[in-house]
Amino acid sequence: MLTGLNPENTANPYDIAGKIHNDILDAYLTGYHTCSTIAQVSQKVDSISALNNDLLNLGTSSPVIYGDIQEIIDSPQTALEQAIANSPMTSTAKDCLSGFMASMLLWQDDDYSVIHQSIISFEASVLSNAEFSNEEKRIILTTSSITRYAIYYTKERKDKDWETSVGNRVGAVQGAVANSSTAVKRSTVAGIMIQNLQTQ
């Protein structure tokens, strides 16, 4: 258990997205649900999400597209590259988000305090970047918030066989292009499905 450190970054205006991700994940895992298909997991996440007022305040989420989740499961790196390439961002913002995702692979074995500080520094650079539009900042900062909280969840639950993977972050990127609410749901469903496959 991590002591004295929590995953938040109040400087990130989309910090709530990561918090909601962990709240929904917690509700799902503590309910000991035995969903095995993308449709079942998605429906259960929807029913949990409907009770989360913070998520409702983020706006109406787009439905989870089962084929997109399957692509994340089958080939997370390709799905990530496609999600970034197909986003409406400028090439500079796409490069920024791609670089952040690549960095996560380098940081994953570090202590959470180091990862947390690295992500907060990244978020500060995004916030101060005058080249990025508000929408580009929203997509990048929603993704980084969910990533920061998801990694905290992994580190906190070491003893409980929960792993987060690139799939979880791909779901965040895919969903963030639509809106922050969709990012939370898609990331959660992708993460649970990949976890299910690892523990079968």
Short mmCIF file of C-alpha atoms in Angstrom, two decimals:
data_model
loop_
_atom_site.label_atom_id
_atom_site.label_comp_id
_atom_site.label_asym_id
_atom_site.label_seq_id
_atom_site.Cartn_x
_atom_site.Cartn_y
_atom_site.Cartn_z
CA MET A 1 0.00 0.00 0.00
CA LEU A 2 1.30 3.45 -0.85
CA THR A 3 1.47 5.82 2.05
CA GLY A 4 1.46 9.60 2.01
CA LEU A 5 1.09 9.84 -1.74
CA ASN A 6 -2.03 10.10 -3.81
CA PRO A 7 -2.36 10.27 -7.59
CA GLU A 8 -3.98 13.66 -7.95
CA ASN A 9 -2.67 16.72 -9.72
CA THR A 10 -4.97 19.66 -9.05
CA ALA A 11 -3.16 21.72 -11.69
CA ASN A 12 -4.62 19.45 -14.39
CA PRO A 13 -8.15 20.70 -15.17
CA TYR A 14 -9.11 17.16 -16.27
CA ASP A 15 -7.77 15.46 -13.13
CA ILE A 16 -11.28 14.27 -12.25
CA ALA A 17 -11.23 11.87 -15.24
CA GLY A 18 -8.53 9.75 -13.61
CA LYS A 19 -10.25 9.80 -10.23
CA ILE A 20 -13.52 8.61 -11.78
CA HIS A 21 -11.63 5.85 -13.67
CA ASN A 22 -10.29 4.48 -10.38
CA ASP A 23 -13.66 4.85 -8.60
CA ILE A 24 -15.46 2.85 -11.32
CA LEU A 25 -12.67 0.26 -11.45
CA ASP A 26 -12.85 -0.11 -7.67
CA ALA A 27 -16.61 -0.60 -7.76
CA TYR A 28 -16.26 -3.21 -10.50
CA LEU A 29 -13.46 -5.19 -8.82
CA THR A 30 -14.95 -5.12 -5.32
CA GLY A 31 -18.21 -6.43 -6.81
CA TYR A 32 -16.41 -9.61 -7.92
CA HIS A 33 -18.17 -9.54 -11.29
CA THR A 34 -17.60 -12.51 -13.55
CA CYS A 35 -18.14 -10.81 -16.89
CA SER A 36 -16.17 -12.47 -19.66
CA THR A 37 -17.23 -10.72 -22.87
CA ILE A 38 -16.68 -7.13 -23.96
CA ALA A 39 -20.46 -6.63 -24.04
CA GLN A 40 -20.88 -7.93 -20.46
CA VAL A 41 -18.03 -5.83 -19.09
CA SER A 42 -19.26 -2.77 -20.96
CA GLN A 43 -22.81 -3.15 -19.64
CA LYS A 44 -21.56 -3.58 -16.08
CA VAL A 45 -19.29 -0.52 -16.39
CA ASP A 46 -22.28 1.41 -17.79
CA SER A 47 -24.45 0.48 -14.82
CA ILE A 48 -21.71 1.46 -12.35
CA SER A 49 -21.05 4.67 -14.29
CA ALA A 50 -24.72 5.66 -14.14
CA LEU A 51 -24.33 6.02 -10.36
CA ASN A 52 -21.24 8.25 -10.63
CA ASN A 53 -22.33 11.90 -10.51
CA ASP A 54 -18.83 13.15 -11.35
CA LEU A 55 -18.88 11.17 -14.59
CA LEU A 56 -22.31 12.49 -15.50
CA ASN A 57 -20.91 16.02 -15.07
CA LEU A 58 -18.24 15.27 -17.70
CA GLY A 59 -20.91 14.97 -20.38
CA THR A 60 -22.66 12.19 -22.23
CA SER A 61 -20.28 9.40 -23.17
CA SER A 62 -20.35 7.74 -26.56
CA PRO A 63 -21.23 4.03 -26.51
CA VAL A 64 -18.30 1.64 -26.23
CA ILE A 65 -17.64 0.15 -29.68
CA TYR A 66 -16.88 -3.53 -29.09
CA GLY A 67 -14.74 -3.82 -32.23
CA ASP A 68 -12.48 -0.99 -31.00
CA ILE A 69 -11.96 -2.74 -27.66
CA GLN A 70 -11.18 -6.01 -29.48
CA GLU A 71 -8.55 -4.19 -31.57
CA ILE A 72 -6.96 -2.86 -28.37
CA ILE A 73 -6.86 -6.39 -26.92
CA ASP A 74 -5.45 -7.91 -30.12
CA SER A 75 -2.87 -5.25 -30.94
CA PRO A 76 -2.60 -2.46 -28.38
CA GLN A 77 0.39 -0.69 -29.92
CA THR A 78 -1.20 -0.56 -33.39
CA ALA A 79 -4.50 0.61 -31.90
CA LEU A 80 -2.64 3.34 -30.00
CA GLU A 81 -0.83 4.58 -33.10
CA GLN A 82 -4.09 4.61 -35.06
CA ALA A 83 -5.99 6.43 -32.31
CA ILE A 84 -3.38 9.18 -32.21
CA ALA A 85 -3.01 9.35 -36.01
CA ASN A 86 -6.80 9.57 -36.50
CA SER A 87 -7.31 12.23 -33.84
CA PRO A 88 -8.15 15.78 -34.96
CA MET A 89 -4.97 17.16 -33.35
CA THR A 90 -2.09 18.92 -35.09
CA SER A 91 1.04 16.91 -35.80
CA THR A 92 2.82 18.73 -32.93
CA ALA A 93 0.16 17.67 -30.43
CA LYS A 94 0.11 14.12 -31.83
CA ASP A 95 3.89 13.91 -31.43
CA CYS A 96 3.55 15.16 -27.86
CA LEU A 97 0.99 12.49 -26.96
CA SER A 98 2.97 9.76 -28.75
CA GLY A 99 6.09 10.77 -26.84
CA PHE A 100 4.21 10.63 -23.55
CA MET A 101 2.91 7.13 -24.31
CA ALA A 102 6.39 5.94 -25.26
CA SER A 103 7.76 7.38 -21.99
CA MET A 104 5.27 5.32 -19.99
CA LEU A 105 7.01 2.13 -21.12
CA LEU A 106 10.30 3.48 -19.79
CA TRP A 107 8.82 4.56 -16.46
CA GLN A 108 6.67 1.54 -15.64
CA ASP A 109 9.23 -0.09 -13.34
CA ASP A 110 9.98 3.11 -11.41
CA ASP A 111 8.54 3.92 -8.00
CA TYR A 112 5.17 5.62 -8.21
CA SER A 113 6.58 8.83 -6.70
CA VAL A 114 8.97 9.11 -9.67
CA ILE A 115 6.24 8.33 -12.23
CA HIS A 116 3.85 10.77 -10.56
CA GLN A 117 6.41 13.57 -10.71
CA SER A 118 7.26 12.78 -14.34
CA ILE A 119 3.60 12.92 -15.38
CA ILE A 120 2.97 16.15 -13.45
CA SER A 121 5.98 17.75 -15.19
CA PHE A 122 4.63 16.57 -18.54
CA GLU A 123 1.18 18.01 -17.75
CA ALA A 124 2.70 21.36 -16.77
CA SER A 125 4.49 21.51 -20.14
CA VAL A 126 1.22 20.78 -21.96
CA LEU A 127 -0.70 23.42 -19.99
CA SER A 128 1.91 26.08 -20.76
CA ASN A 129 2.24 25.21 -24.45
CA ALA A 130 0.72 28.12 -26.38
CA GLU A 131 0.71 26.10 -29.63
CA PHE A 132 -1.89 23.62 -28.40
CA SER A 133 -5.60 24.43 -28.73
CA ASN A 134 -7.87 23.97 -25.72
CA GLU A 135 -9.27 20.82 -27.34
CA GLU A 136 -5.79 19.36 -27.85
CA LYS A 137 -4.96 20.08 -24.23
CA ARG A 138 -8.19 18.37 -23.16
CA ILE A 139 -7.38 15.20 -25.13
CA ILE A 140 -3.78 15.01 -23.88
CA LEU A 141 -4.52 15.95 -20.25
CA THR A 142 -7.51 13.61 -19.98
CA THR A 143 -5.28 10.78 -21.20
CA SER A 144 -2.44 11.68 -18.83
CA SER A 145 -4.83 11.95 -15.87
CA ILE A 146 -6.30 8.49 -16.50
CA THR A 147 -2.76 7.12 -16.99
CA ARG A 148 -1.55 8.69 -13.72
CA TYR A 149 -4.45 7.26 -11.73
CA ALA A 150 -4.38 3.85 -13.45
CA ILE A 151 -0.68 3.39 -12.65
CA TYR A 152 -1.35 4.39 -9.04
CA TYR A 153 -4.06 1.72 -8.95
CA THR A 154 -1.60 -0.88 -10.23
CA LYS A 155 1.08 0.03 -7.72
CA GLU A 156 -1.43 0.15 -4.86
CA ARG A 157 -2.91 -3.26 -5.64
CA LYS A 158 0.35 -5.17 -6.17
CA ASP A 159 -0.87 -8.01 -3.99
CA LYS A 160 -4.20 -8.33 -5.78
CA ASP A 161 -3.05 -9.40 -9.22
CA TRP A 162 -4.21 -6.25 -10.97
CA GLU A 163 -2.11 -5.05 -13.86
CA THR A 164 -2.66 -2.08 -16.09
CA SER A 165 -1.29 -2.21 -19.59
CA VAL A 166 -0.91 -0.10 -22.65
CA GLY A 167 -4.45 -1.25 -23.55
CA ASN A 168 -5.87 0.75 -20.69
CA ARG A 169 -4.12 3.88 -22.00
CA VAL A 170 -5.17 3.23 -25.61
CA GLY A 171 -8.78 3.19 -24.46
CA ALA A 172 -8.19 6.55 -22.82
CA VAL A 173 -6.76 8.06 -26.01
CA GLN A 174 -9.52 6.62 -28.22
CA GLY A 175 -12.23 7.86 -25.89
CA ALA A 176 -10.67 11.28 -25.18
CA VAL A 177 -11.01 12.20 -28.86
CA ALA A 178 -14.80 12.07 -28.31
CA ASN A 179 -14.92 13.49 -24.77
CA SER A 180 -13.52 12.93 -21.29
CA SER A 181 -16.46 10.80 -20.18
CA THR A 182 -15.95 8.39 -23.09
CA ALA A 183 -12.23 8.24 -22.25
CA VAL A 184 -13.01 7.03 -18.71
CA LYS A 185 -15.40 4.30 -19.84
CA ARG A 186 -13.36 3.03 -22.76
CA SER A 187 -10.17 2.89 -20.70
CA THR A 188 -11.93 1.02 -17.89
CA VAL A 189 -13.51 -1.56 -20.21
CA ALA A 190 -10.24 -2.16 -22.10
CA GLY A 191 -8.29 -2.54 -18.85
CA ILE A 192 -10.77 -5.01 -17.35
CA MET A 193 -10.90 -7.11 -20.53
CA ILE A 194 -7.11 -7.35 -20.75
CA GLN A 195 -6.94 -8.24 -17.07
CA ASN A 196 -9.57 -10.96 -17.59
CA LEU A 197 -7.50 -12.53 -20.37
CA GLN A 198 -4.34 -12.46 -18.22
CA THR A 199 -5.99 -14.22 -15.30
CA GLN A 200 -7.94 -16.86 -17.23
#
